[in-house]
């Protein structure tokens, strides 16, 4: 490589450009026709390829680069003992490694990297793996990462990151379509919903609804996640917190129809999700479904004689009614666990009643009616009221157990029924059963998104479009985390271990630290080297003229008052 200086004059004004040029030898243009048998070897010529325009760089930085091109390495660098100390640059391994991995997965192509907003959107995805927090915290974290050298982004603040969220929300259909695999006949897709609760009250999607996290008094939003048969995330949709499951499923069917046309594919949904409307929508799209029946539905079919209790066994059994296929199974471990839990709950209620009776007997001012109300509330909480009744005899609460009713209440312990319209030629009884159990893969993705590595909450947002952009960030970060996990699992490492080790891959300064010319170190410790070995090769740091990012809290936090 060498520097090429061009000098021109235009309108009486002198101009000069400095280009970093690399010479390489390529085959010369061959004359038309087939060469003769005794013709000499084809000629080659040297062409010059411009690698970078250095015209805007400071003169001393240009001189330093020219010295390296000419092999004039400064003595302080060659001897390995710099006079003014060795300058270590920002963390490079995490952003560069995730960026290379995202490029292989097609995420960079889908999101784009042409504009500054697109590159900031990529930074948000990588920052979701590095640290989970608000956009302001992501802006502060950029000070220790090589954002300029990897993504060519200079100074930015949280407002720029909010704009990136808005871009992701607007481009979500395009991004998800670009990353979606091509569906083949017989492909299986999994769909499930969850809720994400809020600590605040001002998000536009926040509403009170059925909270799957058991957080009473908290507003929430509803999230629907669509994956392929292996649990690879394809799409995420957010809804207001008071949205029930079936409407979200209809949106998923519409999305699959638009994306994959009329291919005969199967959609797997949790019990109670694919009801009459969902089944009709799937039939209109020429799709198949696999779901499970709720407890009242199973008891209704038992009452009408469509299903029989003796069919529930450890091995799946099948009952066909028209085009529907009912697959019945009883899990012995689940049955034992549910019966043990019920016995433990009833023992606790009995203990409470006995303790309360003793207190009422010892204290005449205790209200006996309150004891009855407390016992009834506990029976309702544990769903024991169908076979246990309580009443007052004097000032004492007594109970009565109905053995026959208890047997009826526990007859479906560990039992479930999978229903599908898949043809028998497309899937056996065992395969239909196993397809439904594949939903555990979606549940694992939800755990990663909600309480695991990515921690989608707290949301720290108010506007609906930015909240949806935040969900897209989490979805793409989940795809990166799954791929990173596949690569580091053979090393006996987790994703958290890999992220922590990539923090140690930092840049080393070439020349004056103020010039901002960095390079990768010649070697790294074994802990970093083995992680880098399973990732794509890190690209060279980009020389950027943008200002380094610096973002601080406007209102400094106050510590504890001194004693």
XYZ file of C-alpha atoms in Angstrom:
563
model
C 0.000 0.000 0.000
C 1.069 3.591 -0.543
C -0.322 7.124 -0.417
C -1.185 8.899 -3.625
C -1.410 12.693 -3.624
C -3.401 14.404 -6.374
C -3.092 18.139 -6.938
C -5.507 20.054 -9.116
C -6.417 23.678 -9.676
C -9.919 24.888 -10.346
C -11.081 28.483 -10.701
C -7.752 29.691 -9.391
C -8.052 27.550 -6.275
C -5.582 24.724 -5.526
C -6.965 21.401 -4.314
C -5.166 18.325 -2.997
C -6.453 14.836 -2.157
C -4.645 12.072 -0.289
C -5.700 8.520 -1.186
C -4.680 5.208 0.378
C -3.981 2.978 -2.635
C -3.186 -0.705 -2.940
C -1.515 -2.138 -5.998
C -2.421 -5.619 -7.155
C -1.691 -7.704 -10.222
C -4.637 -8.953 -12.300
C -4.872 -10.806 -15.650
C -4.691 -8.495 -18.641
C -7.527 -8.261 -21.121
C -7.294 -11.178 -23.523
C -7.739 -10.685 -27.275
C -10.864 -12.254 -28.794
C -10.803 -15.867 -29.919
C -9.256 -18.999 -28.521
C -5.496 -18.697 -27.841
C -3.156 -20.872 -29.879
C -1.707 -24.004 -28.328
C 1.842 -22.577 -28.348
C 0.780 -19.102 -27.185
C 2.733 -17.591 -24.267
C 1.099 -17.444 -20.817
C -1.485 -14.700 -20.420
C -0.072 -11.349 -19.396
C -0.822 -9.641 -16.125
C -1.021 -5.966 -15.330
C -0.846 -3.948 -12.133
C -3.911 -1.941 -11.177
C -4.324 0.515 -8.342
C -7.315 0.147 -6.041
C -8.281 3.065 -3.808
C -8.958 1.839 -0.279
C -9.724 5.104 1.501
C -9.727 8.876 1.104
C -7.493 10.368 3.790
C -7.836 13.993 2.704
C -9.689 15.100 5.821
C -7.257 13.509 8.287
C -4.763 15.610 10.251
C -1.326 15.926 8.658
C 0.501 14.109 11.477
C -1.964 11.184 11.247
C -1.444 11.004 7.466
C 2.319 10.979 8.065
C 1.968 8.148 10.581
C -0.089 6.056 8.127
C 2.425 6.744 5.337
C 5.230 5.614 7.600
C 3.501 2.294 8.244
C 2.928 1.848 4.496
C 6.637 2.379 3.882
C 7.609 -0.042 6.643
C 8.920 2.705 8.896
C 7.491 1.424 12.154
C 8.372 3.760 15.035
C 11.063 2.382 17.321
C 8.817 2.677 20.362
C 6.316 0.335 18.706
C 8.895 -2.077 17.260
C 10.739 -2.471 20.557
C 7.505 -3.107 22.456
C 8.518 -0.575 25.114
C 6.829 2.737 24.254
C 8.290 5.742 25.973
C 4.926 7.300 26.794
C 3.205 4.045 27.760
C 0.889 1.694 25.909
C -2.555 3.109 25.221
C -5.444 0.637 25.320
C -8.495 1.641 23.332
C -12.206 0.952 23.730
C -13.812 -2.482 23.910
C -13.876 -3.816 20.361
C -14.569 -7.541 20.591
C -18.213 -7.421 21.671
C -19.564 -5.040 19.024
C -17.273 -6.336 16.272
C -18.045 -9.987 17.064
C -21.807 -9.449 17.213
C -21.689 -7.309 14.061
C -19.864 -10.050 12.150
C -22.311 -12.644 13.472
C -25.298 -10.463 12.538
C -23.892 -10.077 9.035
C -23.726 -13.862 8.634
C -27.311 -14.245 9.879
C -28.574 -11.579 7.463
C -29.614 -9.158 10.207
C -27.325 -6.404 8.904
C -28.779 -6.803 5.414
C -32.357 -6.796 6.718
C -31.957 -3.761 8.990
C -29.609 -1.897 6.663
C -26.373 -0.046 7.353
C -26.489 2.794 4.850
C -27.875 5.545 7.039
C -26.868 6.680 10.489
C -30.253 5.675 11.900
C -29.858 2.133 10.572
C -26.436 1.795 12.166
C -27.802 3.071 15.468
C -30.574 0.476 15.214
C -27.871 -2.187 14.891
C -26.128 -0.746 17.944
C -29.357 -1.071 19.953
C -29.556 -4.755 19.021
C -25.991 -5.416 20.134
C -26.411 -3.309 23.275
C -29.409 -5.447 24.253
C -27.045 -8.392 24.641
C -24.348 -6.341 26.338
C -26.534 -4.574 28.887
C -30.282 -4.365 29.423
C -31.561 -0.911 30.171
C -32.987 2.289 28.779
C -31.875 4.175 25.701
C -30.084 6.657 27.955
C -28.090 3.850 29.551
C -27.266 2.503 26.065
C -25.940 5.942 25.089
C -23.767 6.036 28.191
C -22.509 2.477 27.592
C -21.311 3.477 24.117
C -18.450 5.408 25.692
C -16.619 2.168 26.485
C -17.371 0.442 23.168
C -15.802 1.003 19.755
C -19.009 2.312 18.156
C -17.080 4.591 15.775
C -14.627 1.877 14.764
C -17.317 -0.776 14.126
C -20.450 1.089 13.038
C -18.928 4.427 11.949
C -21.247 6.388 14.230
C -19.999 9.461 16.063
C -21.610 11.262 18.951
C -25.287 10.510 19.623
C -27.781 10.717 22.450
C -30.986 8.980 23.527
C -33.077 11.030 21.097
C -31.134 9.475 18.201
C -31.809 6.035 19.676
C -35.522 6.826 19.955
C -35.472 7.661 16.239
C -33.841 4.281 15.599
C -36.689 2.574 17.492
C -39.222 4.404 15.335
C -37.375 3.239 12.227
C -37.432 -0.387 13.400
C -41.150 -0.189 14.177
C -41.905 1.185 10.704
C -39.691 -1.384 8.960
C -40.697 -4.394 11.077
C -42.647 -6.236 8.301
C -39.772 -5.727 5.843
C -37.140 -6.881 8.347
C -39.071 -9.975 9.441
C -39.838 -10.955 5.842
C -36.174 -10.627 4.870
C -35.134 -12.935 7.720
C -37.955 -15.476 7.359
C -37.071 -18.865 5.853
C -38.815 -20.223 2.815
C -41.725 -22.395 3.885
C -42.094 -25.861 2.455
C -45.238 -28.003 2.447
C -45.566 -29.664 5.821
C -43.608 -26.989 7.695
C -44.566 -26.400 11.346
C -44.850 -22.996 13.024
C -45.294 -22.367 16.753
C -47.250 -19.489 18.275
C -47.778 -18.406 21.859
C -48.591 -15.252 23.802
C -47.423 -13.774 27.074
C -47.895 -10.591 29.059
C -45.322 -7.994 30.088
C -46.249 -5.885 33.082
C -45.376 -2.232 33.668
C -44.214 -0.489 36.801
C -45.373 2.822 35.294
C -48.770 3.869 33.948
C -48.156 6.074 30.913
C -47.364 3.623 28.111
C -49.884 3.825 25.263
C -50.242 0.021 25.148
C -50.590 -0.412 28.905
C -53.958 -1.734 30.110
C -55.312 -4.020 32.784
C -55.942 -7.591 31.672
C -55.274 -11.240 32.458
C -51.784 -11.090 33.926
C -49.810 -14.291 33.322
C -47.082 -13.109 35.713
C -49.457 -12.949 38.678
C -48.780 -9.220 39.190
C -52.002 -7.832 40.557
C -52.664 -4.135 40.115
C -50.108 -3.802 37.310
C -50.924 -2.660 33.809
C -49.466 -4.769 31.034
C -49.095 -5.335 27.322
C -49.624 -8.589 25.435
C -46.883 -10.028 23.195
C -47.371 -12.734 20.586
C -44.302 -14.647 19.370
C -44.234 -16.695 16.154
C -41.386 -19.188 15.614
C -40.563 -22.024 13.288
C -40.655 -25.649 14.388
C -37.249 -25.420 16.087
C -38.147 -22.332 18.125
C -36.244 -19.889 15.879
C -38.082 -16.543 16.316
C -39.733 -15.152 13.189
C -42.062 -12.394 14.318
C -43.238 -10.576 17.415
C -46.393 -8.495 17.796
C -47.479 -6.264 20.667
C -51.071 -5.606 21.682
C -52.879 -3.616 24.342
C -52.859 -5.301 27.731
C -56.589 -6.142 27.653
C -56.370 -8.153 24.395
C -57.379 -11.814 24.646
C -55.441 -14.633 22.976
C -57.679 -15.529 19.954
C -57.501 -12.098 18.198
C -53.698 -12.172 18.339
C -53.748 -15.628 16.764
C -55.856 -14.374 13.844
C -53.173 -11.762 13.150
C -50.529 -14.501 13.118
C -52.565 -16.511 10.582
C -52.940 -13.450 8.358
C -49.201 -12.803 8.546
C -48.358 -16.393 7.613
C -50.806 -16.293 4.707
C -49.288 -13.100 3.302
C -45.741 -14.356 3.769
C -46.045 -17.956 2.625
C -49.113 -17.933 0.382
C -51.224 -21.093 0.380
C -48.539 -23.601 1.330
C -49.956 -26.414 3.463
C -48.300 -25.735 6.780
C -49.262 -26.458 10.388
C -49.599 -23.886 13.172
C -49.230 -25.013 16.789
C -50.958 -22.965 19.497
C -51.550 -23.382 23.215
C -54.836 -24.631 24.663
C -57.753 -22.237 24.377
C -55.980 -20.148 21.726
C -57.111 -21.809 18.485
C -60.862 -21.730 18.894
C -63.643 -21.730 16.313
C -62.642 -18.447 14.669
C -58.987 -19.436 14.563
C -59.765 -22.841 13.092
C -61.966 -21.231 10.438
C -59.222 -18.747 9.536
C -56.687 -21.559 9.252
C -59.026 -23.577 7.047
C -59.594 -20.598 4.741
C -55.820 -20.207 4.383
C -55.361 -23.945 3.714
C -53.374 -24.262 6.940
C -53.535 -27.040 9.545
C -53.582 -26.625 13.303
C -52.369 -28.442 16.406
C -53.629 -27.310 19.803
C -54.989 -28.713 23.078
C -58.398 -28.723 24.712
C -59.196 -26.905 27.923
C -60.349 -28.821 31.005
C -64.065 -27.936 30.486
C -63.840 -29.039 26.846
C -62.323 -32.391 27.830
C -64.987 -32.978 30.480
C -67.683 -32.104 27.952
C -66.386 -34.714 25.491
C -66.192 -37.274 28.291
C -69.781 -36.534 29.235
C -71.032 -36.990 25.662
C -69.064 -40.229 25.235
C -66.720 -38.989 22.503
C -63.746 -39.713 24.781
C -63.308 -42.374 27.471
C -61.220 -42.176 30.627
C -59.569 -45.548 30.047
C -57.890 -44.157 26.896
C -55.651 -41.875 28.981
C -52.360 -43.707 29.351
C -48.636 -43.052 29.223
C -48.619 -43.900 25.505
C -50.649 -41.494 23.315
C -53.995 -42.827 22.054
C -56.072 -41.384 19.234
C -59.776 -40.866 18.632
C -60.976 -39.608 15.242
C -64.209 -37.705 14.781
C -64.601 -36.646 11.171
C -61.574 -34.563 10.174
C -60.561 -33.976 13.796
C -57.992 -36.097 15.538
C -57.969 -36.244 19.357
C -54.696 -37.472 20.866
C -55.053 -38.447 24.538
C -52.248 -38.944 27.035
C -51.705 -39.068 30.785
C -48.310 -38.102 32.173
C -47.681 -40.213 35.319
C -45.153 -37.752 36.769
C -47.523 -34.816 36.295
C -50.408 -36.796 37.818
C -48.363 -37.632 40.920
C -47.205 -34.034 41.257
C -50.724 -32.564 40.955
C -52.177 -35.011 43.494
C -49.353 -34.338 45.941
C -49.914 -30.594 45.547
C -53.653 -30.948 46.154
C -53.048 -33.037 49.282
C -50.551 -30.475 50.563
C -52.964 -27.605 49.963
C -55.781 -29.387 51.786
C -53.444 -30.135 54.705
C -52.598 -26.433 54.990
C -56.265 -25.438 54.935
C -57.051 -27.990 57.666
C -54.182 -26.706 59.773
C -55.425 -23.132 59.399
C -58.969 -24.129 60.384
C -57.743 -25.971 63.480
C -55.528 -23.069 64.526
C -58.362 -20.614 63.992
C -60.822 -22.759 65.966
C -58.401 -22.862 68.875
C -58.027 -19.070 68.774
C -61.816 -18.539 68.700
C -62.273 -20.886 71.635
C -59.626 -19.081 73.687
C -60.832 -15.559 72.899
C -64.561 -14.921 73.285
C -64.363 -11.680 71.299
C -63.156 -13.477 68.137
C -65.807 -13.536 65.421
C -66.711 -17.089 64.385
C -68.231 -15.895 61.087
C -64.811 -14.545 60.084
C -63.398 -18.032 60.534
C -65.987 -19.416 58.117
C -65.277 -16.709 55.544
C -61.536 -17.353 55.803
C -61.973 -21.100 55.324
C -64.248 -20.599 52.311
C -61.764 -18.157 50.742
C -58.913 -20.653 51.082
C -60.960 -23.467 49.589
C -61.794 -21.264 46.629
C -58.167 -20.182 46.225
C -56.958 -23.795 46.014
C -60.031 -24.980 44.047
C -61.060 -27.457 46.732
C -64.660 -26.302 47.146
C -65.981 -28.945 44.707
C -65.323 -31.757 47.230
C -64.826 -29.988 50.583
C -67.605 -28.077 52.340
C -67.312 -26.090 55.574
C -69.950 -24.897 58.054
C -70.241 -23.449 61.529
C -71.252 -25.615 64.470
C -71.506 -23.234 67.362
C -68.259 -21.230 67.231
C -66.254 -23.923 65.493
C -65.661 -24.467 61.769
C -66.097 -28.081 60.703
C -65.548 -29.600 57.276
C -66.955 -32.455 55.247
C -65.134 -34.307 52.465
C -66.978 -35.882 49.555
C -64.856 -38.853 48.454
C -66.776 -39.361 45.208
C -66.497 -35.685 44.261
C -62.783 -35.778 45.121
C -62.337 -38.704 42.742
C -64.129 -36.795 39.970
C -62.037 -33.652 40.601
C -58.789 -35.614 40.269
C -59.703 -37.942 37.428
C -57.976 -35.713 34.840
C -54.792 -35.107 36.855
C -51.868 -35.239 34.437
C -54.226 -35.805 31.479
C -54.440 -33.672 28.360
C -55.966 -33.902 24.892
C -54.257 -32.624 21.746
C -56.577 -31.856 18.841
C -55.511 -31.411 15.223
C -56.804 -31.595 11.674
C -53.519 -32.877 10.240
C -54.166 -35.781 7.825
C -53.041 -39.191 9.001
C -50.691 -39.397 6.027
C -48.945 -36.192 7.156
C -48.353 -37.101 10.811
C -48.706 -40.131 13.041
C -50.335 -40.046 16.471
C -46.947 -39.667 18.165
C -45.903 -36.895 15.776
C -49.078 -34.897 16.439
C -48.421 -35.233 20.172
C -44.762 -34.203 19.811
C -45.667 -31.148 17.689
C -47.732 -29.788 20.540
C -44.918 -30.350 23.031
C -42.691 -28.236 20.762
C -44.385 -25.196 22.319
C -41.885 -25.519 25.153
C -39.358 -23.998 22.736
C -41.449 -20.833 22.451
C -41.768 -20.744 26.230
C -37.982 -20.902 26.482
C -37.716 -17.937 24.106
C -40.203 -16.057 26.269
C -38.131 -16.760 29.375
C -35.056 -15.377 27.618
C -36.978 -12.285 26.511
C -38.736 -11.573 29.800
C -36.604 -12.656 32.741
C -33.443 -14.072 31.194
C -30.596 -12.636 29.189
C -32.497 -9.934 27.259
C -34.948 -8.718 29.942
C -37.487 -6.920 27.761
C -38.844 -5.234 30.885
C -38.656 -2.611 32.288
C -39.683 -1.037 28.982
C -38.787 2.614 29.812
C -40.973 3.877 26.954
C -44.340 5.579 26.528
C -45.152 5.753 22.828
C -46.629 2.688 21.131
C -44.359 2.837 18.051
C -41.215 3.033 20.166
C -42.448 0.178 22.337
C -42.936 -1.948 19.207
C -39.451 -0.956 18.039
C -38.126 -2.110 21.414
C -39.807 -5.483 20.809
C -38.107 -5.752 17.386
C -34.758 -5.032 19.048
C -35.408 -7.835 21.537
C -36.474 -10.220 18.753
C -33.300 -9.652 16.704
C -31.141 -9.811 19.832
C -32.816 -13.155 20.606
C -31.779 -14.481 17.185
C -28.204 -13.377 17.886
C -28.250 -14.933 21.358
C -29.501 -18.278 20.011
C -26.773 -18.399 17.365
C -24.090 -17.355 19.861
C -25.308 -20.059 22.234
C -25.033 -22.709 19.503
C -21.422 -21.716 18.895
C -20.153 -21.458 22.463
C -22.113 -24.395 23.916
C -19.473 -26.935 22.722
C -16.931 -24.918 24.730
C -18.980 -25.396 27.880
C -19.841 -21.693 27.988
C -23.078 -19.739 28.200
C -23.987 -16.615 26.249
C -23.287 -14.552 29.374
C -19.791 -16.097 29.590
C -19.080 -15.273 25.941
C -20.257 -11.658 26.314
C -18.117 -11.193 29.412
C -15.026 -12.566 27.672
C -15.531 -10.421 24.575
C -15.343 -7.368 26.811
C -11.641 -8.151 27.187
C -10.931 -7.776 23.445
C -9.756 -4.174 23.252
C -7.917 -2.101 20.690
C -4.294 -0.934 20.915
C -3.172 2.542 19.907
C -0.886 3.198 16.948
C 1.007 6.429 17.496
C -0.421 9.274 19.524
C -3.630 8.274 21.329
C -5.200 11.589 20.367
C -5.030 10.673 16.673
C -7.487 7.800 17.134
C -5.605 5.257 15.021
C -6.205 1.801 16.514
C -5.406 -1.782 15.689
C -6.166 -5.205 17.130
C -3.640 -6.663 19.529
C -1.298 -9.380 18.248
C -2.734 -11.938 20.680
C -5.255 -12.289 23.481
C -5.529 -14.586 26.511
C -6.888 -18.089 25.978
C -10.290 -17.159 27.440
C -10.858 -14.580 24.698
C -9.124 -16.560 21.969
C -11.413 -19.596 22.200
C -14.536 -17.417 21.939
C -13.091 -15.492 18.998
C -12.323 -18.824 17.343
C -16.020 -19.752 17.021
C -17.053 -16.311 15.750
C -16.516 -14.894 12.266
C -13.182 -13.167 11.811
C -13.197 -9.677 13.255
C -12.838 -6.906 10.710
C -10.189 -4.229 11.038
C -11.285 -1.175 13.044
C -12.584 1.643 10.856
C -10.810 4.996 11.081
C -13.582 7.481 11.892
C -13.441 11.271 12.104
C -16.621 11.444 14.185
C -16.444 12.658 17.741
C -16.395 10.051 20.489
C -19.718 9.733 22.250
C -20.057 11.214 25.703
C -23.388 11.158 27.484
C -24.053 11.880 31.148
C -27.078 12.141 33.389
C -28.415 15.668 33.403
C -29.429 15.428 37.052
C -26.550 13.785 38.939
C -27.715 11.161 41.354
C -27.367 11.952 45.014
C -25.802 9.407 47.308
C -26.664 8.743 50.890
C -26.272 11.737 53.185
C -23.128 11.711 55.264
C -23.548 10.840 58.939
